[in-house]
mmCIF file of C-alpha atoms and ligand atoms in Angstrom:
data_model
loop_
_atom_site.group_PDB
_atom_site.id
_atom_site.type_symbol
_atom_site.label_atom_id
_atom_site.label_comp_id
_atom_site.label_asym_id
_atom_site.label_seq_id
_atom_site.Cartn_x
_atom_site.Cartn_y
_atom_site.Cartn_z
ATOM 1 C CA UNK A 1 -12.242 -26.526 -0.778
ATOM 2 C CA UNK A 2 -10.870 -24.327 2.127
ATOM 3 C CA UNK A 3 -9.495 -21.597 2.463
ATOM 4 C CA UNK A 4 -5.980 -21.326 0.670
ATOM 5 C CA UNK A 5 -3.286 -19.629 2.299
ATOM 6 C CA UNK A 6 -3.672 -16.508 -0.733
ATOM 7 C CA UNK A 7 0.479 -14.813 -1.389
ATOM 8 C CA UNK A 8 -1.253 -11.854 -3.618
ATOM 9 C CA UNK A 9 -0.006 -8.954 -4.211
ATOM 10 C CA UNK A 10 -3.667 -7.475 -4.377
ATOM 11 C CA UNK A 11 -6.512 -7.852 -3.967
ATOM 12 C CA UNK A 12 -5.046 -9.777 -1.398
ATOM 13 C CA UNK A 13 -6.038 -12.105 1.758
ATOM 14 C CA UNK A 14 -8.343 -10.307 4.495
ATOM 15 C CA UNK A 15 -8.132 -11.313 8.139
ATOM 16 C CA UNK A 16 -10.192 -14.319 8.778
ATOM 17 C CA UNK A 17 -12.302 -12.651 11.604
ATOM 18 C CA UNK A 18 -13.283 -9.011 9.956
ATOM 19 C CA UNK A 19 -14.763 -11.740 7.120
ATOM 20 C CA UNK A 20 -16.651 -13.097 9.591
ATOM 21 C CA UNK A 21 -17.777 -10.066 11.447
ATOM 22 C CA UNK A 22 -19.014 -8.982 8.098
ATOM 23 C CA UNK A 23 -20.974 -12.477 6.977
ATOM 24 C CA UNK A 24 -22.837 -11.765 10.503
ATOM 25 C CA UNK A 25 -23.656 -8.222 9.841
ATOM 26 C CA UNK A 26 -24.037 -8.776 6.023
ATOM 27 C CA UNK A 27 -27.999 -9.268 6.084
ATOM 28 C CA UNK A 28 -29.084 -7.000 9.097
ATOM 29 C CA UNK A 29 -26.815 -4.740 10.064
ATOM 30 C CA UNK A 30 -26.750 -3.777 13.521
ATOM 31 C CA UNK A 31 -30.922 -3.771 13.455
ATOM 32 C CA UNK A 32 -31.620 -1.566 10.545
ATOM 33 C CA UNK A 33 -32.955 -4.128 8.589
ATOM 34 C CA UNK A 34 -30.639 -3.935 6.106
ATOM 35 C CA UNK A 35 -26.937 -4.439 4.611
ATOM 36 C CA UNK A 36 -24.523 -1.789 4.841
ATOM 37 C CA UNK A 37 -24.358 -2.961 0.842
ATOM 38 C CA UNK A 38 -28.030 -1.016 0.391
ATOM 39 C CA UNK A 39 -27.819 1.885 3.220
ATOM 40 C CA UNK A 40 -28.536 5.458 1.560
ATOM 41 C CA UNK A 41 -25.233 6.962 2.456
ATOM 42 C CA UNK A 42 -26.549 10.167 4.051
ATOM 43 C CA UNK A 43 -28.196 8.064 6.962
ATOM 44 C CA UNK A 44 -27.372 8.143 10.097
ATOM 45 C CA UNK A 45 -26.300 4.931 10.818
ATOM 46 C CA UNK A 46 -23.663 4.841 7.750
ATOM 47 C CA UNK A 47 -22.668 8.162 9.093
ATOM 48 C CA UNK A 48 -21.598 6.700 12.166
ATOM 49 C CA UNK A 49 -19.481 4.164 10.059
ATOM 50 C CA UNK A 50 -17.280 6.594 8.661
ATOM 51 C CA UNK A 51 -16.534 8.403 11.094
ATOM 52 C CA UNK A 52 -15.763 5.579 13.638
ATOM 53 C CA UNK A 53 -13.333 4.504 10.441
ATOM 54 C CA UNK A 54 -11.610 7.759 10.269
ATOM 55 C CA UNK A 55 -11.595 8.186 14.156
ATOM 56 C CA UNK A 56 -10.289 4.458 14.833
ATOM 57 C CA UNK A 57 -7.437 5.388 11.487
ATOM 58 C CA UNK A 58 -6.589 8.565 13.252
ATOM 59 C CA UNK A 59 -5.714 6.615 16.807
ATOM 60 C CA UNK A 60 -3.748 3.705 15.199
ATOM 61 C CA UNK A 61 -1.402 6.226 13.083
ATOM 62 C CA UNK A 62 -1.761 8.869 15.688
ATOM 63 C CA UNK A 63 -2.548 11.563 12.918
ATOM 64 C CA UNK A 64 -2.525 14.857 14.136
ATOM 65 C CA UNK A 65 -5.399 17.258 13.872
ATOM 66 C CA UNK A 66 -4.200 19.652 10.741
ATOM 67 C CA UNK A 67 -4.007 16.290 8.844
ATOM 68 C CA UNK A 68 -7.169 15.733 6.986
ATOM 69 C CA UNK A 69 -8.459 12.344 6.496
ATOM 70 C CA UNK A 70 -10.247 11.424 2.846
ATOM 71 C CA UNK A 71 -11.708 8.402 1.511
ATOM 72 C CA UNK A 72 -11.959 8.641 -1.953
ATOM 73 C CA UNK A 73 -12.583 6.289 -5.367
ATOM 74 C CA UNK A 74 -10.447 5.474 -8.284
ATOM 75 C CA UNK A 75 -7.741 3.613 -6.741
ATOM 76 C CA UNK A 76 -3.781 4.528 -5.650
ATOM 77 C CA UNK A 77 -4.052 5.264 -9.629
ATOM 78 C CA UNK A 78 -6.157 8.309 -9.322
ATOM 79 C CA UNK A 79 -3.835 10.365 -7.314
ATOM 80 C CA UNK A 80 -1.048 9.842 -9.498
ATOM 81 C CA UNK A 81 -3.238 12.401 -11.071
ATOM 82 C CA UNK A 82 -4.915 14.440 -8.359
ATOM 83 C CA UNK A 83 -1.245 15.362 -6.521
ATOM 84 C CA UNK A 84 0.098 16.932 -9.202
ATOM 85 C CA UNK A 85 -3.089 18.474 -10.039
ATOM 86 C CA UNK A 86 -3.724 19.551 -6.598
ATOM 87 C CA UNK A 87 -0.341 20.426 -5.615
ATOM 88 C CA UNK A 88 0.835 22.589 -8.792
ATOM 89 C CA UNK A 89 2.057 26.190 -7.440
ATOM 90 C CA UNK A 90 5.677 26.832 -9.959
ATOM 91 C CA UNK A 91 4.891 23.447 -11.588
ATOM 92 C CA UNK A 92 7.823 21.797 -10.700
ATOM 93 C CA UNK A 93 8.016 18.430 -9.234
ATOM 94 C CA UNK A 94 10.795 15.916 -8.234
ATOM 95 C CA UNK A 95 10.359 12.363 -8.241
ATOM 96 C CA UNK A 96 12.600 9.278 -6.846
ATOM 97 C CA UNK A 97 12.221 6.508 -8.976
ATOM 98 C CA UNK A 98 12.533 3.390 -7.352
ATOM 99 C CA UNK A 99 10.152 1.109 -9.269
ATOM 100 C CA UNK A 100 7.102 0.151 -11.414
ATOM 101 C CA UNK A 101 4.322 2.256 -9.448
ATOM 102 C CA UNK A 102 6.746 5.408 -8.838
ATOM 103 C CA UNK A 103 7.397 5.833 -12.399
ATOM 104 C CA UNK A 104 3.867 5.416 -13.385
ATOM 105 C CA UNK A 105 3.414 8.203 -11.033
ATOM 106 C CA UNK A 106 6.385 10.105 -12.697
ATOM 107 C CA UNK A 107 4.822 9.610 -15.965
ATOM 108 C CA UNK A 108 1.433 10.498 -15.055
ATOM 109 C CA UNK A 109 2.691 13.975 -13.482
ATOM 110 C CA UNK A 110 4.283 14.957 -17.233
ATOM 111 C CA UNK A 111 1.307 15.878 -18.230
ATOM 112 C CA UNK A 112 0.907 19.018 -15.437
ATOM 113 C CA UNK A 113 4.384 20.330 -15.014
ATOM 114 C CA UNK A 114 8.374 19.463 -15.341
ATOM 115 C CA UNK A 115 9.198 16.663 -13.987
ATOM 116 C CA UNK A 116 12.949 15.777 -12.539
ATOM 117 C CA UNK A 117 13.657 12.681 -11.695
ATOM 118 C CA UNK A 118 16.599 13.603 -8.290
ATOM 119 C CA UNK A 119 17.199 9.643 -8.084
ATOM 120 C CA UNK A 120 16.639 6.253 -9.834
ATOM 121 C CA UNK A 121 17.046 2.255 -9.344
ATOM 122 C CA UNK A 122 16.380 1.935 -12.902
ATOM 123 C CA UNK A 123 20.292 0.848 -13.541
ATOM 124 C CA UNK A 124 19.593 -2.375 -11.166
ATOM 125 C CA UNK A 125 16.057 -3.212 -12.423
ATOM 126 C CA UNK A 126 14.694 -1.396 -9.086
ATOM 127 C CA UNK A 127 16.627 -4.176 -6.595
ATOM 128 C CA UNK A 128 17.707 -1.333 -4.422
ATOM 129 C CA UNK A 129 16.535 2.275 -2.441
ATOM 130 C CA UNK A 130 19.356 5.181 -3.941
ATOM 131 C CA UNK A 131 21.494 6.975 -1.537
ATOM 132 C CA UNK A 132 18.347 9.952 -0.269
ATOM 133 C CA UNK A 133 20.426 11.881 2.051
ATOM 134 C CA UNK A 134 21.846 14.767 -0.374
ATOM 135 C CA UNK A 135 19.532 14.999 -3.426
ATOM 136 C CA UNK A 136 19.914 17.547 -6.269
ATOM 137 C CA UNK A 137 15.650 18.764 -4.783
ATOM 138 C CA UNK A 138 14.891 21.606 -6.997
ATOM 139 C CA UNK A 139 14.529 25.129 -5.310
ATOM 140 C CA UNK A 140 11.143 25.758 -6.896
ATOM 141 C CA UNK A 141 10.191 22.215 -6.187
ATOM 142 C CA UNK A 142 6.160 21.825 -5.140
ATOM 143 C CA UNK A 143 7.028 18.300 -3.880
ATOM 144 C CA UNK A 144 9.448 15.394 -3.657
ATOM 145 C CA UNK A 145 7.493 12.098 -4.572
ATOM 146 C CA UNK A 146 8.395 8.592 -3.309
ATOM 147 C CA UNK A 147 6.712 5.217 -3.935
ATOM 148 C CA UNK A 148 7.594 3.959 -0.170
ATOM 149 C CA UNK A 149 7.302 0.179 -0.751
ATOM 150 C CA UNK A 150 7.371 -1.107 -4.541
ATOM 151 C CA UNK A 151 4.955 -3.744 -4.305
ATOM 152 C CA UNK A 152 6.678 -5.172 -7.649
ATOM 153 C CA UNK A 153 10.057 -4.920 -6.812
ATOM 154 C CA UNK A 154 9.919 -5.632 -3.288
ATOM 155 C CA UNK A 155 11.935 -2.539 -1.905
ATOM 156 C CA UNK A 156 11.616 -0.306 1.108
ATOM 157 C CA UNK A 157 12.566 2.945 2.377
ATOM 158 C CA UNK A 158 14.310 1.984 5.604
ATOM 159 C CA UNK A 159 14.905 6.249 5.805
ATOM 160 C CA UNK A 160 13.023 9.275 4.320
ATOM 161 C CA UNK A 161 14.680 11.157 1.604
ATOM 162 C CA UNK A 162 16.100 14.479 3.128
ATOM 163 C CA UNK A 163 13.593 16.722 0.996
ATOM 164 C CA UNK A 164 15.483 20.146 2.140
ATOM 165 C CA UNK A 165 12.715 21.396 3.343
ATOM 166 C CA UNK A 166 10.027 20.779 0.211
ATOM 167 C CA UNK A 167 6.840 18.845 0.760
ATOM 168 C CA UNK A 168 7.010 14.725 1.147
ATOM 169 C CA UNK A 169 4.208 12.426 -0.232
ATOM 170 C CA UNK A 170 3.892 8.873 -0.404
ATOM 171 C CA UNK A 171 3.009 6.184 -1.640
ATOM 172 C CA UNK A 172 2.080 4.090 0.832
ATOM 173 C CA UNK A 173 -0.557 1.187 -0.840
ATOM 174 C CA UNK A 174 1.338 -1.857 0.090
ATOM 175 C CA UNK A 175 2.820 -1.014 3.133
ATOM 176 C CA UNK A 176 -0.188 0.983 4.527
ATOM 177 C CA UNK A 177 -0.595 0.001 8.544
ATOM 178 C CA UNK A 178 1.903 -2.408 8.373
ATOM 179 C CA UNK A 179 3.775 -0.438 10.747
ATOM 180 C CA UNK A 180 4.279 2.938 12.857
ATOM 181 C CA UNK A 181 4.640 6.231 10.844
ATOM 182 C CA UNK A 182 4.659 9.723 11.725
ATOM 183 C CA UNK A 183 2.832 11.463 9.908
ATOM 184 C CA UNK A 184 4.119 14.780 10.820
ATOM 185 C CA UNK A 185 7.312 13.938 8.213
ATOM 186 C CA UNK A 186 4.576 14.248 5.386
ATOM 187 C CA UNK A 187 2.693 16.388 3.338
ATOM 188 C CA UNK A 188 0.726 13.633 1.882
ATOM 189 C CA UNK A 189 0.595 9.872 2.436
ATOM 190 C CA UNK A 190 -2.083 7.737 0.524
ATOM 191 C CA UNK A 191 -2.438 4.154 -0.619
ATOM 192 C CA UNK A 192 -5.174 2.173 -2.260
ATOM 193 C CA UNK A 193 -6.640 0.392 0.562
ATOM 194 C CA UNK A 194 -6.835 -3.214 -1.227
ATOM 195 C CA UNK A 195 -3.027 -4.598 -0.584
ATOM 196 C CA UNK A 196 -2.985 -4.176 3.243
ATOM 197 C CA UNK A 197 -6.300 -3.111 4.249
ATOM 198 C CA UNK A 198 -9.740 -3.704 2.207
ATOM 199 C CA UNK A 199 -11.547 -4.403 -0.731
ATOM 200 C CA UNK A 200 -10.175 -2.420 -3.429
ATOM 201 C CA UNK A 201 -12.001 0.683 -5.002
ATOM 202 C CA UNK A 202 -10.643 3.043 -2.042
ATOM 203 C CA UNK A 203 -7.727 5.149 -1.355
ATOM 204 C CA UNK A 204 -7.342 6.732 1.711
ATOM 205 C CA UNK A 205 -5.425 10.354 1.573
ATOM 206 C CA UNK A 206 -4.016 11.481 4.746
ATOM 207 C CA UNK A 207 -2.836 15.206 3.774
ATOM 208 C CA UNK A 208 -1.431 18.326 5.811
ATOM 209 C CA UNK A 209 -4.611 20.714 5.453
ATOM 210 C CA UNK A 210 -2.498 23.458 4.426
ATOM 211 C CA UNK A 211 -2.144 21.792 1.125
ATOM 212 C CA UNK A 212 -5.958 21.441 0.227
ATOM 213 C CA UNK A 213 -6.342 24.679 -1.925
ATOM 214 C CA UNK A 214 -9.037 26.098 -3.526
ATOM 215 C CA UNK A 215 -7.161 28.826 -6.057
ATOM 216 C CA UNK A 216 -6.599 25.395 -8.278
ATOM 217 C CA UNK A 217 -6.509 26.581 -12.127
ATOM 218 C CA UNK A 218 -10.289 26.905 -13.110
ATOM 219 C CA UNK A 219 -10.133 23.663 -15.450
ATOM 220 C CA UNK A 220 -9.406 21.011 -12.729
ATOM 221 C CA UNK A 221 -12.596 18.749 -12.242
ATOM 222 C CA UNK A 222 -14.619 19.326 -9.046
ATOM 223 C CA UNK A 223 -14.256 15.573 -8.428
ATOM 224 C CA UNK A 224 -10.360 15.528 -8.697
ATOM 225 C CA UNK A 225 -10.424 18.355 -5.940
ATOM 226 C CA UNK A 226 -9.083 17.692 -1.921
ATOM 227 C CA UNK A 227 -10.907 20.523 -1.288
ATOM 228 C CA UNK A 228 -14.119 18.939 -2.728
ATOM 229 C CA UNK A 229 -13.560 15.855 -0.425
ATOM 230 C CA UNK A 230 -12.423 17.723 2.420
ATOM 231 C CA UNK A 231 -15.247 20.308 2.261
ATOM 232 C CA UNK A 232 -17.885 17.249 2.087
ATOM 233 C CA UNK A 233 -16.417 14.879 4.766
ATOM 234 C CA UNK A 234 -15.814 12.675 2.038
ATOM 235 C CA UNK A 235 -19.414 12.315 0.292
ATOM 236 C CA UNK A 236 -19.600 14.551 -2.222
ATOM 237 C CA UNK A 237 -21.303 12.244 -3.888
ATOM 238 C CA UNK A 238 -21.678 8.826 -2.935
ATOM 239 C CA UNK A 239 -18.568 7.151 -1.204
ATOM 240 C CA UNK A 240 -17.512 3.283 -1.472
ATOM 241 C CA UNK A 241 -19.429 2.775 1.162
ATOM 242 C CA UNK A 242 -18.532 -1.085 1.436
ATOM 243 C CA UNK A 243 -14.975 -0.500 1.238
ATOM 244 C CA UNK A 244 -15.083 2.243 4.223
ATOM 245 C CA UNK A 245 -17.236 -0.060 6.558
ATOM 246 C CA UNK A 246 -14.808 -2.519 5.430
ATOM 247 C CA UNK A 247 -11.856 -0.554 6.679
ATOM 248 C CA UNK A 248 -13.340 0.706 9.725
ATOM 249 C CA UNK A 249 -13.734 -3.210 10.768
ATOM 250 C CA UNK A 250 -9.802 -3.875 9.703
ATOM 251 C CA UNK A 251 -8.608 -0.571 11.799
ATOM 252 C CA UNK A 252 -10.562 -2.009 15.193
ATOM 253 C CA UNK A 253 -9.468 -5.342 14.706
ATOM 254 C CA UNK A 254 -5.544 -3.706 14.125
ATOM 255 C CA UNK A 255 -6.531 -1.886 17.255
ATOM 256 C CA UNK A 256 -7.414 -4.973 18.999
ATOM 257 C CA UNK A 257 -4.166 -6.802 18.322
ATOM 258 C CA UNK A 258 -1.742 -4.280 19.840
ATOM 259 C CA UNK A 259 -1.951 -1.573 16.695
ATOM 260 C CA UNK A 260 0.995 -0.572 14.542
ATOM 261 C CA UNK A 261 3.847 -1.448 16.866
ATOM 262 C CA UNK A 262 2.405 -5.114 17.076
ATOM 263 C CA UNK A 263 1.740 -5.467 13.398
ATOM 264 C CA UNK A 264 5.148 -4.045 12.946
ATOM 265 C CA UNK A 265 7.073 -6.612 15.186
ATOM 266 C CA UNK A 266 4.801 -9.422 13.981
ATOM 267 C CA UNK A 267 5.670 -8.352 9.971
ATOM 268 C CA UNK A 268 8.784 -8.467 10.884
ATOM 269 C CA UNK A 269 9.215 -11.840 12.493
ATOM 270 C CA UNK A 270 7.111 -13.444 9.376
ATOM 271 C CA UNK A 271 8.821 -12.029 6.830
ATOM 272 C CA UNK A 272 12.822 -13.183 8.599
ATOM 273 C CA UNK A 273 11.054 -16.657 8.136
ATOM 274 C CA UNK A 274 11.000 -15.933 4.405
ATOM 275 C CA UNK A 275 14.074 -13.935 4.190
ATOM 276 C CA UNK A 276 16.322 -16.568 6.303
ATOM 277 C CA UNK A 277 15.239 -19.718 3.941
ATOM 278 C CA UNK A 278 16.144 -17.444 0.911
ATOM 279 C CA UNK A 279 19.891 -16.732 2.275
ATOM 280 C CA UNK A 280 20.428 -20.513 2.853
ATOM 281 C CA UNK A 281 18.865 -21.615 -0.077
ATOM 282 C CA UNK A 282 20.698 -22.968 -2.867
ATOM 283 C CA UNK A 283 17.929 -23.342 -4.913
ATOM 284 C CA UNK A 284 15.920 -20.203 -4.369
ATOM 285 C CA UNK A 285 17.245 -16.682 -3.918
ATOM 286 C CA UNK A 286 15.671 -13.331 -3.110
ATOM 287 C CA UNK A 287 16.336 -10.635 -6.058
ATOM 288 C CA UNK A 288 16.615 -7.757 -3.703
ATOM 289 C CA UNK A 289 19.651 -5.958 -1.539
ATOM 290 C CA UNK A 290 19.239 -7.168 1.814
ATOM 291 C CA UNK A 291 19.063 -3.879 3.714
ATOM 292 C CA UNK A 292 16.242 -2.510 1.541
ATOM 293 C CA UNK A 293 14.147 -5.776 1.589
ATOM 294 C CA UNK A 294 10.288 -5.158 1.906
ATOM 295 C CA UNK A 295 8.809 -6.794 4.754
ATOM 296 C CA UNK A 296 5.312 -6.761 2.676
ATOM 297 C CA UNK A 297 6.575 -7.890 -1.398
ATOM 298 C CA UNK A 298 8.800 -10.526 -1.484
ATOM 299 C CA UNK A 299 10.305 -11.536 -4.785
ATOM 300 C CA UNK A 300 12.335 -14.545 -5.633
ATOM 301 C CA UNK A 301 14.032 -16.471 -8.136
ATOM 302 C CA UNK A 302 15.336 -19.853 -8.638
ATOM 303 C CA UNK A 303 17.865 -20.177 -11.672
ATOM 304 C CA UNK A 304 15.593 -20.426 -15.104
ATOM 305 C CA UNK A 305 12.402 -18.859 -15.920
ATOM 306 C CA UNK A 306 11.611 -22.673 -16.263
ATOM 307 C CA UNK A 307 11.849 -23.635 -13.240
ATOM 308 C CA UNK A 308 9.995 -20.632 -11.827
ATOM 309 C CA UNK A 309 7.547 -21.944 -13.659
ATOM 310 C CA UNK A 310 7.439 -25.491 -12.079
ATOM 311 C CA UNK A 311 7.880 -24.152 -8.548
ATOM 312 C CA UNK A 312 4.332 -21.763 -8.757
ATOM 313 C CA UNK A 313 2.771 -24.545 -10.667
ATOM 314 C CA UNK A 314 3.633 -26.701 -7.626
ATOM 315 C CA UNK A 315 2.730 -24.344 -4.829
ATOM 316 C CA UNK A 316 -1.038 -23.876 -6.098
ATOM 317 C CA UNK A 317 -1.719 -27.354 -5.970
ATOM 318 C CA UNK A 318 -0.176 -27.444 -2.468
ATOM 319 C CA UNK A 319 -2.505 -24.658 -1.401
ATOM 320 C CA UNK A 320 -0.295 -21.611 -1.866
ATOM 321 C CA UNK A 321 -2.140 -19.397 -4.485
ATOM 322 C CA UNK A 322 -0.835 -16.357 -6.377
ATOM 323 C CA UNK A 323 2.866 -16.778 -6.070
ATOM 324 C CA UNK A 324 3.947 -15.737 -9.906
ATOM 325 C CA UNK A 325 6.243 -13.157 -9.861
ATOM 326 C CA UNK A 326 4.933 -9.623 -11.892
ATOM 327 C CA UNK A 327 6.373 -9.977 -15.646
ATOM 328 C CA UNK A 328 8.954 -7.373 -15.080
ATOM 329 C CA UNK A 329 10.685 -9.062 -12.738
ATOM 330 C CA UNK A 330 10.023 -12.736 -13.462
ATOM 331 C CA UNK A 331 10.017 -15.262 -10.851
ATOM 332 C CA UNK A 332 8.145 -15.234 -7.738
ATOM 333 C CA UNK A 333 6.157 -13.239 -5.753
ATOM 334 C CA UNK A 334 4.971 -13.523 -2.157
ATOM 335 C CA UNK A 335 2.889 -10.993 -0.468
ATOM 336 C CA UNK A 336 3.051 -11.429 2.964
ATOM 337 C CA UNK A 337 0.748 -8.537 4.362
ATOM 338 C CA UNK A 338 -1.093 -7.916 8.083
ATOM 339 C CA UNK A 339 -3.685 -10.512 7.097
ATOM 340 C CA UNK A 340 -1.376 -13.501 5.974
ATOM 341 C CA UNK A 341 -1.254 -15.759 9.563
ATOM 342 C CA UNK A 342 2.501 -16.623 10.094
ATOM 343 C CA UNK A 343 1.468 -20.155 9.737
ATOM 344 C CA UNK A 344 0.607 -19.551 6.166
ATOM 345 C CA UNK A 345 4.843 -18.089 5.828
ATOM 346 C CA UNK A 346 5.476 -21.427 7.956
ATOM 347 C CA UNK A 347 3.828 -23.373 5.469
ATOM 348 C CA UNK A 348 5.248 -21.836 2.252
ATOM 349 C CA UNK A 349 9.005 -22.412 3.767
ATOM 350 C CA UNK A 350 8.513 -26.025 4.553
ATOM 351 C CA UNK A 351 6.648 -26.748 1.285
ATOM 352 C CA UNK A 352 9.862 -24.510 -0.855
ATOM 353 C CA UNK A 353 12.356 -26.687 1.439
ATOM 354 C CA UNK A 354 11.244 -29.852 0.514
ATOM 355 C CA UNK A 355 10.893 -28.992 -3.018
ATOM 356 C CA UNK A 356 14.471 -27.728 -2.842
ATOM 357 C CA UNK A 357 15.300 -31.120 -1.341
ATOM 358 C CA UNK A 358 13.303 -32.897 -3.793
ATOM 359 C CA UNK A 359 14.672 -30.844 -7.166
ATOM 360 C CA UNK A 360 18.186 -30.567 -5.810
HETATM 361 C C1 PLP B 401 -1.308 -1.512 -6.449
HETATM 362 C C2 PLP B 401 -0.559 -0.251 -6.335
HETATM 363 C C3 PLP B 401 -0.978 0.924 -6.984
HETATM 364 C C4 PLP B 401 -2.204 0.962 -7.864
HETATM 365 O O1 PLP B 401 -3.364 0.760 -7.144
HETATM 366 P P1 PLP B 401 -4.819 0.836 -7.814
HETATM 367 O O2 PLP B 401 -5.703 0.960 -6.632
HETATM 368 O O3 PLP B 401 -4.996 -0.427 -8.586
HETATM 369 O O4 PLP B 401 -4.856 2.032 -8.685
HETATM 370 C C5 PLP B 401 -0.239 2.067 -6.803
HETATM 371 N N1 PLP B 401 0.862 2.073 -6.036
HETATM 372 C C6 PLP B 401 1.302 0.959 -5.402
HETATM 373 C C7 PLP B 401 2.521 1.031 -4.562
HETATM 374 C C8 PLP B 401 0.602 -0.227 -5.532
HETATM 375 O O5 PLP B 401 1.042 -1.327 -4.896
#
């Protein structure tokens, strides 16, 4: 069997020629005699790996210089954790609640402060981005939180929440390099790098260095520290080395289509190829408000949980794998990130139309 044209949500599809960059590399790399897979991290030549990754991030996103760069383990999960952790001065923190992975986050960040939540989808099962432009932020606030694409939901900020002034971080996992973002709007952006990047097992944490502090309270692990990552260029103990070499290939190969701007116009024209068959479907529809549509999460819904059913049963044997929508919103699901060829979106549309035609 081929390759299939793969709509997950994550893991999710790699571009074809990083794969093969890799399988060349994978037994000898570069003359050392060995993979990157068995390299002692400390050497010389993985230390050149890193920090051509972090240099090659840092000119596609244009990060500026008081903006650390960290690559550590434990998935987007982990910082639910670590920012509240980290970022705790009065122990207040405001969260926008626009889907699944922001109120994990919300839930997670109980546990080290109060938590208000200054807006919510909930009322709409998360099909829409609230009104951000005048939000009750608390005064003592040590952050406003968003989740900026819910990969379940399949919403988007189209415009940052007007913070008043407090800290911004972001949740950025499925929507990471998909387009241009300045960077100077946040105080911390991360994402796990396995929806639009790499293999999973990595986030990457792009934060302001003025808010990597060492006078945390005396009880927060070393490991669950910025400033133990910071400190240690990101190998305070041994890094996911694979995933980081794995990266570094995906950010040169972003650079050497055009970088954000490109990937931005590109992931826009794909997903319009979805978007358009949804609006003049009569068989299929898109469970989202159109002006906060994710370009990278695309969920849709025909009219029974039945037929859903039928229709991903359908696709995988046409070659179209992981389209079943997530069980809170039913349906289906197609990812559509940097890596999916807009051939593989071609496909998908002429396949759904002729089903339509078909089941009509
Ligand atoms: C997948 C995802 C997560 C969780 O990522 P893990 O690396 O599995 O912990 C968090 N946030 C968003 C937006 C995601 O899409």
């Amino acid at each position: 069997m081929g390759r299939v044209y793969n709509f997950s949500a994550g893991p999710a599809m790699m571009p074809l020629p990083v794969l093969k960059e890799i399988q060349e590399e994978l037994l000898d790399y570069k003359g050392s005699g060995m993979s990157v897979m068995e390299m002692s991290h400390r050497s010389k030549v993985y230390q050149t790996i890193i920090d051509e990754a972090e240099a090659d991030l840092r000119d596609l996103m244009g990060i500026p210089d008081n903006y650390k760069v960290l690559f550590i383990q434990g998935g987007a999960t982990l910082q639910f954790s670590m920012i509240p952790m980290n970022l705790c001065k009065n122990g207040v923190f405001d969260y926008i609640v626009t889907g699944a992975w922001s109120k994990k986050a919300m839930t997670e960040a109980k546990k080290f402060g109060k938590v208000n939540v200054i807006a919510s989808s909930e009322d709409k099962n998360y099909s829409y981005i609230p009104d951000c432009s005048d939000l009750p932020v608390d005064d003592d606030a040590d952050y406003v939180y968003i989740c900026e694409n819910e990969t379940i939901h399949g919403t988007t900020f189209q415009k940052l929440p007007n913070t008043k002034g407090k800290i911004l971080v972001s949740d950025q996992s499925s929507m990471f390099l998909s387009k241009p973002c300045n960077v100077s709007d946040y105080g911390i952006i991360y994402g796990g790098v396995q929806k639009n990047v790499g293999p999973a097992g990595l986030s990457i944490v792009i934060i302001r260095e003025d808010l990597i502090r060492e006078d945390l309270k005396p009880d927060v692990p070393v490991y669950l520290r910025y400033s133990t990552h910071a400190s240690n260029g990101s190998m305070y103990n041994t890094p996911n080395c694979w995933a980081i070499y794995v990266c570094g290939k995906v950010f040169k190969y972003l650079k050497s289509l055009g970088g954000l701007e490109k990937m931005n116009e590109i992931n826009k024209k794909k997903a319009a190829i979805l978007y358009d068959f949804l609006d003049n479907s009569k068989y299929f529809k898109g469970t989202v408000e159109k002006e906060f549509r994710s370009l990278m999460n695309v969920p849709f819904v025909t009219e029974s949980a039945e037929k859903d059913a039928e229709v991903v049963a359908a696709t995988k044997a046409a070659g179209f794998d992981n389209l079943k929508g997530h069980k809170s919103v039913g349906g289906l699901r197609a990812s559509i990130y940097n890596a999916m060829p807009i051939e593989g979106v071609e496909a998908l549309v002429d396949f759904l139309k002729k089903y339509e035609e078909e089941h009509r």
